[in-house]
């Protein structure tokens, strides 16, 4: 029996990339760490989640949708009282809820039951506006809505319009409370703002963005000096408050946000994906009007969304603090900077976080250049080995990786569909679903296990370079449509593709260092991205999030294997065997030489 021992340099070589991957995991997940809630005794000029809870408890003491007229009016008066208590005099924009000559309004109205139509036909929308004048007329608007949900899932999981049972503690108590506490903290500074603020708490958002649309229809002139709109929403009760939407050509406004928020949780992945999702907020009424917009929302524990459990007892105080820290930081920067920059631009910004407080950002043109470089590097890494590659085994690796990811995703998707059919999970995705985490974790573990087993087996069989070529070609092929369709999200595959290609091309003596950097980048970028996409999409399409979670496994495994290998693999020609004919590539090994 041979006693194999590795000298210290060899052991360090093998461990460098795995350690870097672990550090990348810590760095990536640090982005999602929430601040501790500040107590009521905190400095009066700072945001306190505990103080803000007073507003949530006051607003969310009962369901108050527009279909519950008495409760709705009490909620309106509560919000007016919050600003009056701070010494401001709110204005209420009371406008007809429906203009039946407008096709959008008529469509909403026709979707109501006869009883609901009778309740709302002559009802107004009451949007609450507070103007805080500065020395300059340049204005930043802070927006949220105060009505609670009317859209709920019935016992069969189908969405329908009802009076609503949600108390609106998060949706949109988080937004209202964050704005009220921010205004209180700014007023505590005792100085007049350089630039103006406009607080807009809209009505009837939940039934069709009617309050915001009425602001644009009846009060558009009041917004002529608004340079920036910051909207606050919620699609859950916990987790970080994500900056998930911007207006088009966001390079200036996204850069401004990143410069003045100490611990953002965002990435250009989010606005790019959200723009292609069916969800809407009040910003859908403002962006077409040409406003520069930022939108923030928490999406964790989405089972409370539009549900009776959206109540004060389920509020995450750390999430509320994260809202407040971002809103106060950005608003304070605007209010007290007489030289605030112009926030319009001609291009987009690509950005992501490597660790908590460290955001990488660059113009979209640079992102396009990186994408082209990654594709060229991937193809180049394959091309330099093209003559020694066994292309049947490359194709077999492509197939083997693809069907494993597809199989695991399909299993998770079928389990979700089965759970919905059996009424174990809500069909619409709204409402409590204790099986959701298990579906995602189970499908992901199956896919990760199958992929790692396949890649390691290939490596041991002397087919590592074929596996590398397959992964690089797959990644390069996917990068192209990503760069075209959702360019802001392309970095999640462009950078891992470039990392794997550079590791493959690196000389053997520096490959451990290059591989370590590659492993760190892959994990730091994709760990939070996987979790955020899970929160965004798993409610109704867990198969999508499982597939995305499996995608980085093969490139990461191959980076680790190449970085830790003491030899450079090359395949030798072999006579085709019966196993070679299997596209899965599960057959006998090819020889490997050093």
Short mmCIF file of C-alpha atoms in Angstrom, two decimals, residues 164-346:
data_model
loop_
_atom_site.label_atom_id
_atom_site.label_comp_id
_atom_site.label_asym_id
_atom_site.label_seq_id
_atom_site.Cartn_x
_atom_site.Cartn_y
_atom_site.Cartn_z
CA UNK A 164 -59.18 41.76 1.62
CA UNK A 165 -57.94 40.36 4.90
CA UNK A 166 -54.39 41.75 4.76
CA UNK A 167 -53.62 44.39 7.39
CA UNK A 168 -50.98 45.93 5.11
CA UNK A 169 -48.20 45.96 7.71
CA UNK A 170 -45.53 45.34 5.09
CA UNK A 171 -47.46 46.15 1.90
CA UNK A 172 -47.26 49.03 2.23
CA UNK A 173 -46.83 49.81 5.91
CA UNK A 174 -43.08 49.47 5.43
CA UNK A 175 -43.15 52.25 2.85
CA UNK A 176 -45.38 54.62 4.83
CA UNK A 177 -43.48 54.08 8.09
CA UNK A 178 -40.07 54.47 6.44
CA UNK A 179 -41.11 57.78 4.89
CA UNK A 180 -42.65 59.16 8.10
CA UNK A 181 -39.58 58.22 10.18
CA UNK A 182 -37.23 59.60 7.52
CA UNK A 183 -39.08 62.92 7.51
CA UNK A 184 -38.95 63.03 11.32
CA UNK A 185 -35.18 62.37 11.32
CA UNK A 186 -34.54 65.09 8.74
CA UNK A 187 -36.63 67.59 10.65
CA UNK A 188 -34.67 66.77 13.80
CA UNK A 189 -31.56 68.21 12.12
CA UNK A 190 -33.12 71.66 12.45
CA UNK A 191 -32.00 73.08 9.11
CA UNK A 192 -33.83 73.99 5.94
CA UNK A 193 -33.22 71.62 3.03
CA UNK A 194 -31.25 72.90 0.07
CA UNK A 195 -33.55 70.98 -2.28
CA UNK A 196 -37.26 70.30 -1.91
CA UNK A 197 -39.07 67.10 -0.98
CA UNK A 198 -42.54 65.90 -1.95
CA UNK A 199 -44.18 63.09 0.02
CA UNK A 200 -46.87 61.23 -1.93
CA UNK A 201 -48.87 58.48 -0.21
CA UNK A 202 -51.15 57.13 -2.90
CA UNK A 203 -54.54 55.49 -2.65
CA UNK A 204 -56.04 52.54 -4.55
CA UNK A 205 -52.69 51.11 -5.66
CA UNK A 206 -53.87 47.57 -4.98
CA UNK A 207 -56.85 47.78 -7.29
CA UNK A 208 -55.02 49.10 -10.33
CA UNK A 209 -52.53 51.90 -9.45
CA UNK A 210 -55.48 54.28 -9.58
CA UNK A 211 -54.14 56.85 -7.11
CA UNK A 212 -50.84 57.20 -8.98
CA UNK A 213 -52.61 57.36 -12.33
CA UNK A 214 -54.91 60.04 -10.98
CA UNK A 215 -51.87 62.06 -9.87
CA UNK A 216 -50.61 62.01 -13.45
CA UNK A 217 -54.10 62.64 -14.88
CA UNK A 218 -55.24 65.45 -12.58
CA UNK A 219 -52.11 66.84 -10.88
CA UNK A 220 -49.28 66.36 -13.39
CA UNK A 221 -48.28 70.04 -13.15
CA UNK A 222 -47.41 69.57 -9.46
CA UNK A 223 -44.58 67.24 -10.48
CA UNK A 224 -42.82 69.48 -13.02
CA UNK A 225 -39.84 70.08 -10.69
CA UNK A 226 -39.48 66.45 -9.57
CA UNK A 227 -36.01 65.21 -10.52
CA UNK A 228 -36.17 61.86 -8.70
CA UNK A 229 -38.92 59.55 -7.46
CA UNK A 230 -38.12 56.97 -4.77
CA UNK A 231 -40.95 54.46 -4.40
CA UNK A 232 -41.24 52.00 -1.52
CA UNK A 233 -43.08 48.71 -1.89
CA UNK A 234 -43.16 45.21 -0.35
CA UNK A 235 -43.83 41.73 -1.67
CA UNK A 236 -42.91 40.01 1.57
CA UNK A 237 -42.10 40.77 5.18
CA UNK A 238 -38.42 39.90 5.61
CA UNK A 239 -35.01 39.96 3.99
CA UNK A 240 -33.13 42.92 2.58
CA UNK A 241 -34.95 45.86 1.08
CA UNK A 242 -33.87 45.45 -2.55
CA UNK A 243 -33.48 48.25 -5.04
CA UNK A 244 -35.17 46.28 -7.81
CA UNK A 245 -36.34 48.79 -10.42
CA UNK A 246 -35.02 51.88 -12.13
CA UNK A 247 -36.22 54.00 -15.00
CA UNK A 248 -34.50 53.43 -18.37
CA UNK A 249 -31.04 54.94 -18.95
CA UNK A 250 -30.21 54.52 -15.29
CA UNK A 251 -26.46 55.18 -15.19
CA UNK A 252 -26.77 58.51 -13.36
CA UNK A 253 -29.56 57.60 -10.93
CA UNK A 254 -28.16 54.15 -10.11
CA UNK A 255 -24.73 55.68 -9.55
CA UNK A 256 -26.27 58.32 -7.27
CA UNK A 257 -28.06 55.64 -5.27
CA UNK A 258 -24.92 53.53 -4.88
CA UNK A 259 -22.88 56.58 -3.84
CA UNK A 260 -25.20 57.58 -1.00
CA UNK A 261 -26.48 54.28 0.41
CA UNK A 262 -23.97 52.57 2.68
CA UNK A 263 -25.34 49.03 2.56
CA UNK A 264 -27.44 48.58 -0.58
CA UNK A 265 -28.77 45.19 -1.60
CA UNK A 266 -29.06 45.34 -5.34
CA UNK A 267 -27.56 44.51 -8.70
CA UNK A 268 -28.46 45.35 -12.27
CA UNK A 269 -29.73 41.76 -12.44
CA UNK A 270 -32.86 42.86 -10.55
CA UNK A 271 -34.06 45.77 -12.73
CA UNK A 272 -33.28 43.74 -15.86
CA UNK A 273 -35.40 40.80 -14.71
CA UNK A 274 -38.18 42.92 -13.20
CA UNK A 275 -38.65 44.77 -16.49
CA UNK A 276 -39.70 41.43 -18.04
CA UNK A 277 -41.98 40.35 -15.20
CA UNK A 278 -45.75 40.98 -15.09
CA UNK A 279 -45.65 42.63 -11.65
CA UNK A 280 -46.45 46.34 -11.39
CA UNK A 281 -46.22 49.13 -8.84
CA UNK A 282 -47.20 52.80 -8.89
CA UNK A 283 -44.04 53.43 -10.93
CA UNK A 284 -45.81 51.91 -13.94
CA UNK A 285 -47.83 55.14 -13.99
CA UNK A 286 -44.79 57.43 -13.64
CA UNK A 287 -42.06 55.88 -15.78
CA UNK A 288 -44.01 56.41 -19.05
CA UNK A 289 -44.28 60.08 -18.05
CA UNK A 290 -40.49 60.37 -18.18
CA UNK A 291 -39.70 60.45 -14.47
CA UNK A 292 -36.39 59.23 -13.09
CA UNK A 293 -37.29 56.43 -10.72
CA UNK A 294 -35.87 54.11 -8.07
CA UNK A 295 -38.01 51.37 -6.52
CA UNK A 296 -37.26 49.44 -3.31
CA UNK A 297 -39.02 46.40 -1.85
CA UNK A 298 -38.49 43.46 0.48
CA UNK A 299 -39.49 40.07 -0.94
CA UNK A 300 -38.59 37.56 1.79
CA UNK A 301 -41.31 35.36 3.33
CA UNK A 302 -43.63 36.19 0.46
CA UNK A 303 -46.22 33.77 1.84
CA UNK A 304 -47.50 36.75 3.89
CA UNK A 305 -48.01 38.87 0.77
CA UNK A 306 -51.68 39.87 0.29
CA UNK A 307 -52.55 37.55 3.16
CA UNK A 308 -54.09 37.96 6.61
CA UNK A 309 -50.62 37.37 8.08
CA UNK A 310 -49.34 40.64 6.60
CA UNK A 311 -49.74 41.99 10.11
CA UNK A 312 -47.57 43.88 12.62
CA UNK A 313 -46.66 40.71 14.55
CA UNK A 314 -44.89 39.36 11.43
CA UNK A 315 -42.91 42.54 10.72
CA UNK A 316 -39.14 42.00 10.57
CA UNK A 317 -37.67 44.97 12.41
CA UNK A 318 -34.27 44.49 10.76
CA UNK A 319 -35.90 44.63 7.33
CA UNK A 320 -37.66 47.85 8.33
CA UNK A 321 -34.32 49.26 9.51
CA UNK A 322 -32.76 48.39 6.15
CA UNK A 323 -35.53 50.28 4.36
CA UNK A 324 -34.96 53.27 6.59
CA UNK A 325 -31.18 53.35 6.37
CA UNK A 326 -31.37 53.45 2.57
CA UNK A 327 -34.23 55.93 2.36
CA UNK A 328 -32.76 58.31 4.92
CA UNK A 329 -29.26 58.11 3.41
CA UNK A 330 -30.49 58.92 -0.09
CA UNK A 331 -33.01 61.57 1.01
CA UNK A 332 -30.53 63.32 3.27
CA UNK A 333 -27.99 63.44 0.45
CA UNK A 334 -30.58 65.03 -1.82
CA UNK A 335 -32.09 67.41 0.72
CA UNK A 336 -28.86 68.95 1.96
CA UNK A 337 -26.74 69.02 -1.20
CA UNK A 338 -27.24 72.26 -3.07
CA UNK A 339 -25.10 70.84 -5.89
CA UNK A 340 -27.04 67.59 -6.38
CA UNK A 341 -26.21 66.24 -9.84
CA UNK A 342 -28.54 65.89 -12.79
CA UNK A 343 -29.91 62.36 -12.71
CA UNK A 344 -30.77 61.89 -16.37
CA UNK A 345 -28.39 60.00 -18.65
CA UNK A 346 -28.18 58.31 -22.03
#
